[in-house]
Structure formats: structure tokens, C-alpha cells
PDB file of C-alpha atoms and ligand atoms in Angstrom:
ATOM      1  CA  MET A 269      16.515   9.013 -55.024  1.00 85.00           C
ATOM      2  CA  ASN A 270      17.816   5.477 -54.822  1.00 91.00           C
ATOM      3  CA  SER A 271      19.442   4.077 -51.698  1.00 93.00           C
ATOM      4  CA  GLN A 272      22.945   5.061 -52.803  1.00 94.00           C
ATOM      5  CA  GLU A 273      21.871   8.652 -53.379  1.00 94.00           C
ATOM      6  CA  ILE A 274      20.212   8.744 -49.984  1.00 94.00           C
ATOM      7  CA  LEU A 275      23.428   7.608 -48.284  1.00 94.00           C
ATOM      8  CA  GLU A 276      25.424  10.150 -50.287  1.00 94.00           C
ATOM      9  CA  LYS A 277      23.024  12.854 -49.176  1.00 93.00           C
ATOM     10  CA  LEU A 278      23.514  11.630 -45.620  1.00 91.00           C
ATOM     11  CA  ASP A 279      27.279  12.039 -46.021  1.00 91.00           C
ATOM     12  CA  ARG A 280      26.815  15.647 -47.058  1.00 92.00           C
ATOM     13  CA  ILE A 281      24.641  16.664 -44.097  1.00 89.00           C
ATOM     14  CA  GLU A 282      26.680  19.144 -42.171  1.00 83.00           C
ATOM     15  CA  ASP A 283      25.019  19.137 -38.805  1.00 81.00           C
ATOM     16  CA  LEU A 284      24.849  15.363 -38.624  1.00 82.00           C
ATOM     17  CA  PRO A 285      25.891  14.472 -35.079  1.00 80.00           C
ATOM     18  CA  THR A 286      29.388  13.138 -34.726  1.00 79.00           C
ATOM     19  CA  LEU A 287      30.507  10.858 -31.977  1.00 78.00           C
ATOM     20  CA  PRO A 288      32.306  13.008 -29.401  1.00 78.00           C
ATOM     21  CA  VAL A 289      36.086  12.780 -29.311  1.00 81.00           C
ATOM     22  CA  ILE A 290      35.975  11.104 -25.917  1.00 83.00           C
ATOM     23  CA  ALA A 291      33.813   8.249 -27.186  1.00 83.00           C
ATOM     24  CA  MET A 292      36.131   7.711 -30.158  1.00 83.00           C
ATOM     25  CA  GLU A 293      39.191   7.799 -27.961  1.00 86.00           C
ATOM     26  CA  VAL A 294      37.820   5.381 -25.395  1.00 86.00           C
ATOM     27  CA  ASN A 295      36.628   3.104 -28.183  1.00 79.00           C
ATOM     28  CA  GLU A 296      40.122   3.146 -29.648  1.00 81.00           C
ATOM     29  CA  MET A 297      41.839   2.612 -26.288  1.00 84.00           C
ATOM     30  CA  LEU A 298      39.796  -0.454 -25.514  1.00 78.00           C
ATOM     31  CA  ARG A 299      40.874  -2.126 -28.711  1.00 75.00           C
ATOM     32  CA  ASP A 300      44.322  -2.111 -27.193  1.00 75.00           C
ATOM     33  CA  TYR A 301      44.559  -4.736 -24.487  1.00 77.00           C
ATOM     34  CA  ASN A 302      47.418  -2.924 -22.807  1.00 85.00           C
ATOM     35  CA  THR A 303      45.353   0.083 -21.822  1.00 87.00           C
ATOM     36  CA  SER A 304      45.550   0.556 -18.072  1.00 90.00           C
ATOM     37  CA  ILE A 305      42.891   1.731 -15.655  1.00 90.00           C
ATOM     38  CA  LYS A 306      44.936   4.838 -15.078  1.00 91.00           C
ATOM     39  CA  GLU A 307      45.165   5.733 -18.773  1.00 91.00           C
ATOM     40  CA  LEU A 308      41.479   5.135 -19.312  1.00 91.00           C
ATOM     41  CA  SER A 309      40.510   7.202 -16.268  1.00 92.00           C
ATOM     42  CA  GLN A 310      42.733  10.068 -17.377  1.00 92.00           C
ATOM     43  CA  THR A 311      41.155  10.115 -20.807  1.00 91.00           C
ATOM     44  CA  ILE A 312      37.650  10.172 -19.361  1.00 91.00           C
ATOM     45  CA  GLN A 313      38.599  12.948 -16.990  1.00 91.00           C
ATOM     46  CA  LYS A 314      39.449  15.186 -19.925  1.00 90.00           C
ATOM     47  CA  ASP A 315      35.744  15.335 -20.671  1.00 87.00           C
ATOM     48  CA  GLN A 316      34.316  17.174 -17.737  1.00 86.00           C
ATOM     49  CA  ALA A 317      30.734  16.745 -18.895  1.00 84.00           C
ATOM     50  CA  MET A 318      31.090  12.981 -18.989  1.00 86.00           C
ATOM     51  CA  VAL A 319      32.514  12.548 -15.489  1.00 90.00           C
ATOM     52  CA  PRO A 320      29.359  13.381 -13.491  1.00 89.00           C
ATOM     53  CA  LYS A 321      27.233  11.288 -15.841  1.00 85.00           C
ATOM     54  CA  ILE A 322      29.324   8.200 -15.245  1.00 87.00           C
ATOM     55  CA  LEU A 323      29.407   8.754 -11.510  1.00 89.00           C
ATOM     56  CA  LYS A 324      25.676   9.226 -11.476  1.00 86.00           C
ATOM     57  CA  LEU A 325      25.207   5.970 -13.320  1.00 82.00           C
ATOM     58  CA  VAL A 326      27.450   3.909 -11.054  1.00 84.00           C
ATOM     59  CA  ASN A 327      25.623   5.303  -8.072  1.00 87.00           C
ATOM     60  CA  SER A 328      22.180   4.721  -9.543  1.00 79.00           C
ATOM     61  CA  ALA A 329      19.727   1.951  -8.837  1.00 72.00           C
ATOM     62  CA  PHE A 330      20.639   0.534 -12.238  1.00 72.00           C
ATOM     63  CA  PHE A 331      23.870  -0.854 -10.823  1.00 74.00           C
ATOM     64  CA  GLY A 332      22.845  -1.035  -7.210  1.00 74.00           C
ATOM     65  CA  PHE A 333      26.308  -0.830  -5.597  1.00 77.00           C
ATOM     66  CA  ARG A 334      26.009  -0.286  -1.905  1.00 80.00           C
ATOM     67  CA  SER A 335      28.793   2.161  -1.217  1.00 84.00           C
ATOM     68  CA  LYS A 336      29.021   5.516  -2.903  1.00 89.00           C
ATOM     69  CA  ILE A 337      31.601   5.796  -5.675  1.00 90.00           C
ATOM     70  CA  SER A 338      33.020   9.252  -6.076  1.00 91.00           C
ATOM     71  CA  ASP A 339      35.960   9.042  -8.447  1.00 91.00           C
ATOM     72  CA  ILE A 340      36.381   7.869 -12.004  1.00 92.00           C
ATOM     73  CA  SER A 341      39.147   5.354 -11.541  1.00 92.00           C
ATOM     74  CA  ARG A 342      37.097   3.588  -8.891  1.00 91.00           C
ATOM     75  CA  ALA A 343      34.114   3.670 -11.265  1.00 90.00           C
ATOM     76  CA  VAL A 344      36.242   2.123 -13.999  1.00 90.00           C
ATOM     77  CA  VAL A 345      37.286  -0.643 -11.624  1.00 89.00           C
ATOM     78  CA  VAL A 346      33.788  -1.520 -10.454  1.00 87.00           C
ATOM     79  CA  LEU A 347      32.080  -1.131 -13.824  1.00 85.00           C
ATOM     80  CA  GLY A 348      34.787  -2.722 -15.910  1.00 86.00           C
ATOM     81  CA  PHE A 349      36.259  -1.408 -19.142  1.00 84.00           C
ATOM     82  CA  ASN A 350      33.485  -2.556 -21.426  1.00 81.00           C
ATOM     83  CA  SER A 351      30.723  -1.078 -19.314  1.00 82.00           C
ATOM     84  CA  VAL A 352      32.503   2.234 -19.200  1.00 85.00           C
ATOM     85  CA  ARG A 353      32.919   2.293 -22.936  1.00 83.00           C
ATOM     86  CA  ASN A 354      29.271   1.379 -23.400  1.00 82.00           C
ATOM     87  CA  VAL A 355      28.073   4.055 -21.010  1.00 84.00           C
ATOM     88  CA  ILE A 356      30.154   6.661 -22.791  1.00 87.00           C
ATOM     89  CA  ILE A 357      28.971   5.632 -26.237  1.00 84.00           C
ATOM     90  CA  SER A 358      25.359   5.403 -25.077  1.00 84.00           C
ATOM     91  CA  VAL A 359      25.281   8.730 -23.281  1.00 84.00           C
ATOM     92  CA  SER A 360      27.139  10.440 -26.142  1.00 85.00           C
ATOM     93  CA  ILE A 361      24.766   9.205 -28.780  1.00 84.00           C
ATOM     94  CA  ILE A 362      21.620  10.040 -26.857  1.00 84.00           C
ATOM     95  CA  ASP A 363      23.081  13.495 -26.192  1.00 82.00           C
ATOM     96  CA  ALA A 364      24.118  13.972 -29.800  1.00 82.00           C
ATOM     97  CA  PHE A 365      20.584  13.502 -31.016  1.00 80.00           C
ATOM     98  CA  SER A 366      18.691  15.385 -28.368  1.00 75.00           C
ATOM     99  CA  GLY A 367      18.105  19.067 -28.732  1.00 68.00           C
ATOM    100  CA  LYS A 368      17.548  18.674 -32.452  1.00 70.00           C
ATOM    101  CA  LYS A 369      14.173  19.478 -33.810  1.00 71.00           C
ATOM    102  CA  ALA A 370      12.623  16.243 -34.978  1.00 69.00           C
ATOM    103  CA  LEU A 371       9.617  15.801 -37.116  1.00 74.00           C
ATOM    104  CA  GLU A 372       6.270  16.607 -35.667  1.00 74.00           C
ATOM    105  CA  GLY A 373       4.624  13.339 -34.734  1.00 73.00           C
ATOM    106  CA  PHE A 374       7.926  11.593 -34.119  1.00 83.00           C
ATOM    107  CA  ASP A 375       8.112  11.076 -30.390  1.00 85.00           C
ATOM    108  CA  ILE A 376      11.820  11.060 -29.601  1.00 85.00           C
ATOM    109  CA  LYS A 377      11.212  10.160 -25.989  1.00 86.00           C
ATOM    110  CA  ALA A 378       9.168   7.128 -26.977  1.00 89.00           C
ATOM    111  CA  PHE A 379      11.906   6.239 -29.419  1.00 91.00           C
ATOM    112  CA  TRP A 380      14.582   6.214 -26.726  1.00 90.00           C
ATOM    113  CA  SER A 381      12.318   4.372 -24.289  1.00 92.00           C
ATOM    114  CA  HIS A 382      11.948   1.618 -26.869  1.00 94.00           C
ATOM    115  CA  SER A 383      15.710   1.606 -27.437  1.00 94.00           C
ATOM    116  CA  VAL A 384      16.475   1.389 -23.719  1.00 93.00           C
ATOM    117  CA  ALA A 385      13.900  -1.405 -23.340  1.00 95.00           C
ATOM    118  CA  VAL A 386      15.557  -3.391 -26.125  1.00 97.00           C
ATOM    119  CA  ALA A 387      18.971  -2.652 -24.605  1.00 95.00           C
ATOM    120  CA  VAL A 388      18.030  -3.984 -21.166  1.00 94.00           C
ATOM    121  CA  THR A 389      16.256  -7.002 -22.644  1.00 97.00           C
ATOM    122  CA  SER A 390      19.292  -7.751 -24.836  1.00 97.00           C
ATOM    123  CA  LYS A 391      21.514  -7.544 -21.787  1.00 94.00           C
ATOM    124  CA  TYR A 392      19.264  -9.998 -19.970  1.00 96.00           C
ATOM    125  CA  LEU A 393      19.194 -12.459 -22.885  1.00 98.00           C
ATOM    126  CA  ALA A 394      22.966 -12.238 -23.239  1.00 97.00           C
ATOM    127  CA  GLY A 395      23.418 -13.025 -19.556  1.00 95.00           C
ATOM    128  CA  GLU A 396      21.009 -15.953 -19.600  1.00 97.00           C
ATOM    129  CA  THR A 397      22.263 -17.547 -22.793  1.00 97.00           C
ATOM    130  CA  ARG A 398      25.906 -16.629 -22.290  1.00 95.00           C
ATOM    131  CA  LEU A 399      26.075 -15.943 -26.006  1.00 94.00           C
ATOM    132  CA  GLN A 400      27.554 -12.515 -25.551  1.00 91.00           C
ATOM    133  CA  ALA A 401      29.022 -10.073 -23.063  1.00 87.00           C
ATOM    134  CA  PRO A 402      25.861  -8.499 -21.587  1.00 87.00           C
ATOM    135  CA  GLU A 403      27.291  -4.982 -21.777  1.00 83.00           C
ATOM    136  CA  ASP A 404      27.946  -5.259 -25.503  1.00 86.00           C
ATOM    137  CA  ALA A 405      24.459  -6.568 -26.075  1.00 92.00           C
ATOM    138  CA  PHE A 406      23.133  -3.527 -24.196  1.00 91.00           C
ATOM    139  CA  THR A 407      24.821  -1.130 -26.611  1.00 89.00           C
ATOM    140  CA  GLY A 408      23.588  -3.111 -29.613  1.00 93.00           C
ATOM    141  CA  GLY A 409      20.038  -2.860 -28.311  1.00 96.00           C
ATOM    142  CA  LEU A 410      20.348   0.820 -27.573  1.00 93.00           C
ATOM    143  CA  LEU A 411      21.522   1.662 -31.076  1.00 93.00           C
ATOM    144  CA  HIS A 412      19.609  -0.814 -33.218  1.00 97.00           C
ATOM    145  CA  ASP A 413      17.014   1.693 -34.460  1.00 97.00           C
ATOM    146  CA  ILE A 414      19.246   4.783 -34.633  1.00 95.00           C
ATOM    147  CA  GLY A 415      18.508   5.058 -38.356  1.00 95.00           C
ATOM    148  CA  LYS A 416      14.915   5.988 -37.511  1.00 95.00           C
ATOM    149  CA  VAL A 417      16.019   9.190 -35.814  1.00 92.00           C
ATOM    150  CA  VAL A 418      18.144  10.042 -38.841  1.00 92.00           C
ATOM    151  CA  LEU A 419      15.138   9.520 -41.090  1.00 93.00           C
ATOM    152  CA  ALA A 420      12.912  11.622 -38.873  1.00 92.00           C
ATOM    153  CA  LEU A 421      15.471  14.420 -38.610  1.00 90.00           C
ATOM    154  CA  TYR A 422      17.001  14.603 -42.057  1.00 91.00           C
ATOM    155  CA  PHE A 423      14.711  12.790 -44.483  1.00 93.00           C
ATOM    156  CA  GLN A 424      11.357  14.024 -43.331  1.00 92.00           C
ATOM    157  CA  ASP A 425       9.543  13.462 -46.621  1.00 93.00           C
ATOM    158  CA  LEU A 426      10.576   9.808 -46.609  1.00 95.00           C
ATOM    159  CA  PHE A 427       9.708   9.458 -42.943  1.00 94.00           C
ATOM    160  CA  ARG A 428       6.246  10.937 -43.490  1.00 94.00           C
ATOM    161  CA  LYS A 429       5.545   8.528 -46.321  1.00 95.00           C
ATOM    162  CA  VAL A 430       6.502   5.552 -44.178  1.00 95.00           C
ATOM    163  CA  TRP A 431       4.596   6.815 -41.186  1.00 92.00           C
ATOM    164  CA  ALA A 432       1.419   7.304 -43.202  1.00 94.00           C
ATOM    165  CA  SER A 433       1.761   3.839 -44.665  1.00 95.00           C
ATOM    166  CA  THR A 434       2.127   2.185 -41.255  1.00 92.00           C
ATOM    167  CA  ARG A 435      -1.242   3.577 -40.351  1.00 92.00           C
ATOM    168  CA  GLU A 436      -3.078   3.217 -43.635  1.00 95.00           C
ATOM    169  CA  ASN A 437      -1.886  -0.293 -44.333  1.00 94.00           C
ATOM    170  CA  LYS A 438      -1.382  -1.453 -40.743  1.00 92.00           C
ATOM    171  CA  LEU A 439       2.244  -2.312 -41.417  1.00 91.00           C
ATOM    172  CA  SER A 440       5.279  -2.357 -39.177  1.00 90.00           C
ATOM    173  CA  PHE A 441       7.696   0.509 -39.749  1.00 93.00           C
ATOM    174  CA  TYR A 442      10.144  -1.816 -41.483  1.00 94.00           C
ATOM    175  CA  ASP A 443       7.526  -3.346 -43.787  1.00 94.00           C
ATOM    176  CA  ALA A 444       6.280   0.126 -44.674  1.00 96.00           C
ATOM    177  CA  GLU A 445       9.819   1.220 -45.506  1.00 97.00           C
ATOM    178  CA  ASN A 446      10.252  -1.750 -47.803  1.00 96.00           C
ATOM    179  CA  ARG A 447       7.040  -0.866 -49.550  1.00 97.00           C
ATOM    180  CA  GLU A 448       7.356   2.913 -49.794  1.00 97.00           C
ATOM    181  CA  ILE A 449      11.003   3.995 -49.910  1.00 97.00           C
ATOM    182  CA  PRO A 450      14.265   2.698 -51.368  1.00 96.00           C
ATOM    183  CA  ILE A 451      16.085   2.323 -48.048  1.00 97.00           C
ATOM    184  CA  THR A 452      15.447   1.192 -44.472  1.00 97.00           C
ATOM    185  CA  HIS A 453      16.317   2.645 -41.066  1.00 97.00           C
ATOM    186  CA  ALA A 454      18.538  -0.424 -40.618  1.00 97.00           C
ATOM    187  CA  GLN A 455      20.716   0.496 -43.612  1.00 97.00           C
ATOM    188  CA  ILE A 456      20.839   4.155 -42.641  1.00 97.00           C
ATOM    189  CA  GLY A 457      21.784   3.343 -39.053  1.00 96.00           C
ATOM    190  CA  ALA A 458      24.512   0.948 -40.166  1.00 96.00           C
ATOM    191  CA  HIS A 459      25.933   3.589 -42.469  1.00 96.00           C
ATOM    192  CA  LEU A 460      26.124   6.025 -39.583  1.00 92.00           C
ATOM    193  CA  ALA A 461      27.680   3.450 -37.258  1.00 92.00           C
ATOM    194  CA  ARG A 462      30.330   2.787 -39.889  1.00 92.00           C
ATOM    195  CA  LYS A 463      31.052   6.493 -40.153  1.00 89.00           C
ATOM    196  CA  TRP A 464      31.461   6.588 -36.390  1.00 86.00           C
ATOM    197  CA  GLN A 465      33.897   3.682 -36.600  1.00 83.00           C
ATOM    198  CA  LEU A 466      31.917   1.563 -34.186  1.00 86.00           C
ATOM    199  CA  PRO A 467      32.874  -2.122 -34.018  1.00 86.00           C
ATOM    200  CA  GLN A 468      31.815  -4.192 -37.038  1.00 92.00           C
ATOM    201  CA  GLY A 469      29.615  -6.433 -34.875  1.00 93.00           C
ATOM    202  CA  LEU A 470      27.601  -3.383 -33.892  1.00 92.00           C
ATOM    203  CA  VAL A 471      27.348  -2.167 -37.480  1.00 96.00           C
ATOM    204  CA  ASP A 472      26.040  -5.582 -38.561  1.00 97.00           C
ATOM    205  CA  THR A 473      23.604  -5.761 -35.666  1.00 97.00           C
ATOM    206  CA  ILE A 474      22.075  -2.452 -36.725  1.00 97.00           C
ATOM    207  CA  ASN A 475      22.100  -3.462 -40.384  1.00 98.00           C
ATOM    208  CA  TYR A 476      20.410  -6.833 -40.028  1.00 97.00           C
ATOM    209  CA  HIS A 477      18.210  -6.605 -36.954  1.00 97.00           C
ATOM    210  CA  HIS A 478      15.061  -7.091 -39.024  1.00 96.00           C
ATOM    211  CA  ALA A 479      16.528  -9.644 -41.417  1.00 94.00           C
ATOM    212  CA  VAL A 480      19.197 -11.734 -39.748  1.00 95.00           C
ATOM    213  CA  SER A 481      22.164 -12.444 -41.980  1.00 91.00           C
ATOM    214  CA  LYS A 482      24.503 -15.311 -41.249  1.00 91.00           C
ATOM    215  CA  SER A 483      27.387 -13.284 -42.590  1.00 90.00           C
ATOM    216  CA  ALA A 484      27.227 -10.890 -39.650  1.00 92.00           C
ATOM    217  CA  ASP A 485      30.499 -10.310 -37.867  1.00 92.00           C
ATOM    218  CA  ASP A 486      28.889 -11.018 -34.517  1.00 92.00           C
ATOM    219  CA  LEU A 487      25.930 -13.286 -35.163  1.00 96.00           C
ATOM    220  CA  ASN A 488      25.269 -13.708 -31.443  1.00 96.00           C
ATOM    221  CA  MET A 489      24.799 -10.011 -30.779  1.00 96.00           C
ATOM    222  CA  LEU A 490      22.645  -9.732 -33.880  1.00 97.00           C
ATOM    223  CA  MET A 491      20.365 -12.596 -32.842  1.00 97.00           C
ATOM    224  CA  ILE A 492      20.020 -11.314 -29.295  1.00 98.00           C
ATOM    225  CA  VAL A 493      19.035  -7.810 -30.363  1.00 98.00           C
ATOM    226  CA  HIS A 494      16.708  -9.173 -33.027  1.00 97.00           C
ATOM    227  CA  VAL A 495      14.897 -11.324 -30.436  1.00 97.00           C
ATOM    228  CA  ALA A 496      14.885  -8.592 -27.769  1.00 97.00           C
ATOM    229  CA  ASP A 497      13.308  -6.159 -30.233  1.00 96.00           C
ATOM    230  CA  ILE A 498      10.485  -8.575 -30.986  1.00 95.00           C
ATOM    231  CA  ILE A 499       9.939  -9.390 -27.299  1.00 95.00           C
ATOM    232  CA  VAL A 500       9.762  -5.703 -26.416  1.00 95.00           C
ATOM    233  CA  ASN A 501       7.419  -4.928 -29.284  1.00 91.00           C
ATOM    234  CA  SER A 502       5.034  -7.676 -28.327  1.00 87.00           C
ATOM    235  CA  HIS A 503       5.142  -7.040 -24.587  1.00 81.00           C
ATOM    236  CA  MET A 504       5.115  -3.322 -24.368  1.00 70.00           C
ATOM    237  CA  SER A 505       2.461  -2.545 -26.936  1.00 61.00           C
ATOM    238  CA  ASP A 506      -1.024  -1.700 -25.728  1.00 53.00           C
ATOM    239  CA  SER A 507      -2.526  -4.700 -27.400  1.00 51.00           C
ATOM    240  CA  GLU A 508      -3.920  -7.436 -25.232  1.00 53.00           C
ATOM    241  CA  SER A 509      -3.174 -10.025 -27.854  1.00 55.00           C
ATOM    242  CA  GLU A 510      -0.797 -12.928 -27.379  1.00 61.00           C
ATOM    243  CA  PRO A 511       2.818 -12.140 -28.197  1.00 69.00           C
ATOM    244  CA  ASN A 512       3.613 -12.961 -31.790  1.00 77.00           C
ATOM    245  CA  PHE A 513       7.032 -14.533 -32.140  1.00 87.00           C
ATOM    246  CA  SER A 514       6.549 -15.796 -35.671  1.00 88.00           C
ATOM    247  CA  ALA A 515       8.863 -13.110 -37.061  1.00 89.00           C
ATOM    248  CA  ILE A 516      11.819 -14.469 -35.101  1.00 95.00           C
ATOM    249  CA  TYR A 517      14.631 -15.897 -37.215  1.00 95.00           C
ATOM    250  CA  PRO A 518      14.424 -19.714 -36.775  1.00 95.00           C
ATOM    251  CA  ASP A 519      17.996 -20.241 -35.508  1.00 95.00           C
ATOM    252  CA  ALA A 520      17.535 -17.491 -32.959  1.00 96.00           C
ATOM    253  CA  ALA A 521      14.186 -18.916 -31.876  1.00 96.00           C
ATOM    254  CA  SER A 522      15.741 -22.300 -31.202  1.00 95.00           C
ATOM    255  CA  ILE A 523      18.835 -20.969 -29.443  1.00 96.00           C
ATOM    256  CA  MET A 524      16.707 -18.735 -27.220  1.00 97.00           C
ATOM    257  CA  GLY A 525      13.843 -21.203 -26.969  1.00 96.00           C
ATOM    258  CA  PRO A 526      14.001 -21.516 -23.167  1.00 96.00           C
ATOM    259  CA  GLN A 527      13.900 -17.736 -22.736  1.00 96.00           C
ATOM    260  CA  LEU A 528      11.052 -17.322 -25.222  1.00 96.00           C
ATOM    261  CA  GLU A 529       9.010 -20.008 -23.514  1.00 94.00           C
ATOM    262  CA  THR A 530       9.322 -18.387 -20.129  1.00 95.00           C
ATOM    263  CA  VAL A 531       9.149 -14.767 -21.227  1.00 94.00           C
ATOM    264  CA  SER A 532       6.049 -13.949 -19.184  1.00 91.00           C
ATOM    265  CA  ASP A 533       7.847 -15.159 -16.039  1.00 94.00           C
ATOM    266  CA  TRP A 534      10.951 -13.025 -16.372  1.00 96.00           C
ATOM    267  CA  PHE A 535       9.788 -10.021 -18.324  1.00 94.00           C
ATOM    268  CA  PRO A 536       8.105  -8.247 -15.383  1.00 92.00           C
ATOM    269  CA  GLU A 537      11.422  -8.138 -13.541  1.00 93.00           C
ATOM    270  CA  VAL A 538      13.261  -6.945 -16.629  1.00 94.00           C
ATOM    271  CA  SER A 539      10.587  -4.262 -17.000  1.00 93.00           C
ATOM    272  CA  GLU A 540      11.580  -2.834 -13.661  1.00 90.00           C
ATOM    273  CA  GLU A 541      15.167  -2.648 -14.800  1.00 89.00           C
ATOM    274  CA  ILE A 542      14.008  -0.954 -17.998  1.00 92.00           C
ATOM    275  CA  GLN A 543      12.259   1.590 -15.811  1.00 89.00           C
ATOM    276  CA  SER A 544      15.396   2.456 -13.877  1.00 84.00           C
ATOM    277  CA  ALA A 545      17.553   2.518 -17.010  1.00 85.00           C
ATOM    278  CA  CYS A 546      15.094   4.953 -18.600  1.00 87.00           C
ATOM    279  CA  GLU A 547      15.338   7.160 -15.540  1.00 82.00           C
ATOM    280  CA  PHE A 548      19.077   7.330 -15.907  1.00 78.00           C
ATOM    281  CA  PHE A 549      19.460   7.653 -19.650  1.00 79.00           C
ATOM    282  CA  LEU A 550      16.447   9.789 -20.438  1.00 80.00           C
ATOM    283  CA  GLU A 551      15.952  12.181 -17.577  1.00 74.00           C
ATOM    284  CA  ASP A 552      16.334  15.873 -18.428  1.00 64.00           C
ATOM    285  CA  ARG A 553      16.165  15.075 -22.089  1.00 59.00           C
TER     286      ARG A 553
HETATM  287 FE1  FE2 B  46      14.191  -1.523 -36.265  1.00 77.88          FE
HETATM  288 FE1  FE2 B  47      13.266  -1.656 -32.595  1.00 77.88          FE
END
């Protein structure tokens, strides 16, 4: 199979998760600047499973509001439109992929913990550098590796080959993909994001997070997620070795130089936020 055939096979998979109607609708509504709080709240309320999840999030330590928020329109006001959209997309996608039987050896929980860690770190970098709306960066971080789950669920022979190679040849997952199979999790994830009609900046971020491309629709989001991924990988691994930032794309390394230089000062605090985000997004899954 070449990469085109793999993507065609992906298009034919019948039980491939789709983005729930609500996420599509909200995504669509927020492209229209005239959408009102009332309209957005009414749309969300149509999805009765989503309502308690959003309320739980606004009332969680992750946001840390002092007074209890008990209705959706109030939640929309305090969170803001973009946050609401991001929560809905995030929760929907995590839900869509849980409950499926993944490959033995692929730890889906560890996968989502990594994704949440990159999401929170991206949000932090976006806030510090002001390159990007922090909430958008969060979603980019959360979804950057989504192609890995697709590989582990639907292309198990390819996944196994890559997995074995990471261990035998001490390669990163991405390097092993390049060596062993005709496609990468980045390309697969981008294909899926396109199918889901997610914003082009998000598609590009997924597509190029290991190999930054200047042609990306939203270069800032791409660079933030790319850097956050490398920070998380070097800080949350078990190794005691010094973080290795040599893989960072030079432009991104210079733009985020101040953050990279001080990473050991701020990362512990971000880690705590990662902890509380994991509690929200991953509990009961
Ligand atoms: Fe990746
Ligand atoms: Fe990653």
C-alpha cells in the first residue's frame, strides 16, 4: 500500500468515528460572527449529553471560577465562544475514540495524557507569546497526534511495525514511521481533520507538527504545538537527561526563545494544570 491507498482505505472504514452533529454545528455557527449567545446556547442544549460535561468543566479547578455556574448560557458567557467550541470539539473527539478496542500494547490513556499535556502547554505558550488565542492552541495540542489512534485502531499491522522499530532501533515514533511505512500519523490525522471539516489552521497543525512548513495556514498555532510537543516529550519522559531541544524548528526556537530558556521555572506550574485538565478530560474513560 502506498500513502494514497492507505488514505483511500481510511475513507472506506465504516465505523470510523465522525464528529458529532453538535460539534459540527457549533463549529459552523462560530464561523458566523452574528451568532448570538442565545442561539449558541440553544444549539448546545439540544445535546443533552454535552450539557453536563460543559457545566462540569466550567465548575472544575481547571477554570477556577468562584461561583457555581449552573446554566449553559451563563457558561457560554464566562467561557467565551471559542472556549465553548473547543470544549465541545475536545470532549467529542475523546468520546468518539474511547470505547473502541485498540491494539494491545497501545495505551490509549497514556496517549490522551500526552495530548492533554501538549494542549495545556500550547495554551501556556500561546498566552505568554501572544502569538495565538490560547484556547485555539489548546485544541491544536489536543489533536496533534490523533493520527496515532487511527493507526492503532485501523491499521494495526502498520502500527506494529512502527512500534517494533521504535524499540529495536531506538527511534521516535515519527522517525520509525518514516523508515518503516509509507505514511505518518501526521498525514493520517490531517486527513481525518479535513474530513471533519475542522479549520484549515488545525488541519495544517496536525499535518506539519513534526516538520514545520511555512505554507501552513496558521503558522503560529503550528509552531506553538510543535514546540509544546517537544517540551512535553523532554520533560515528562522518565529519563534524567537534559531536555533536548535540537529538534525544534529554528524560527520557532527563536520566537519562543525566552520560554525555552526558562522552561524549568514555569513547567512545574503548568504540570499542575495538566494534572487538573487530565482529571476533567480523562476521568471515567
Ligand atoms: Fe506526533
Ligand atoms: Fe505528540
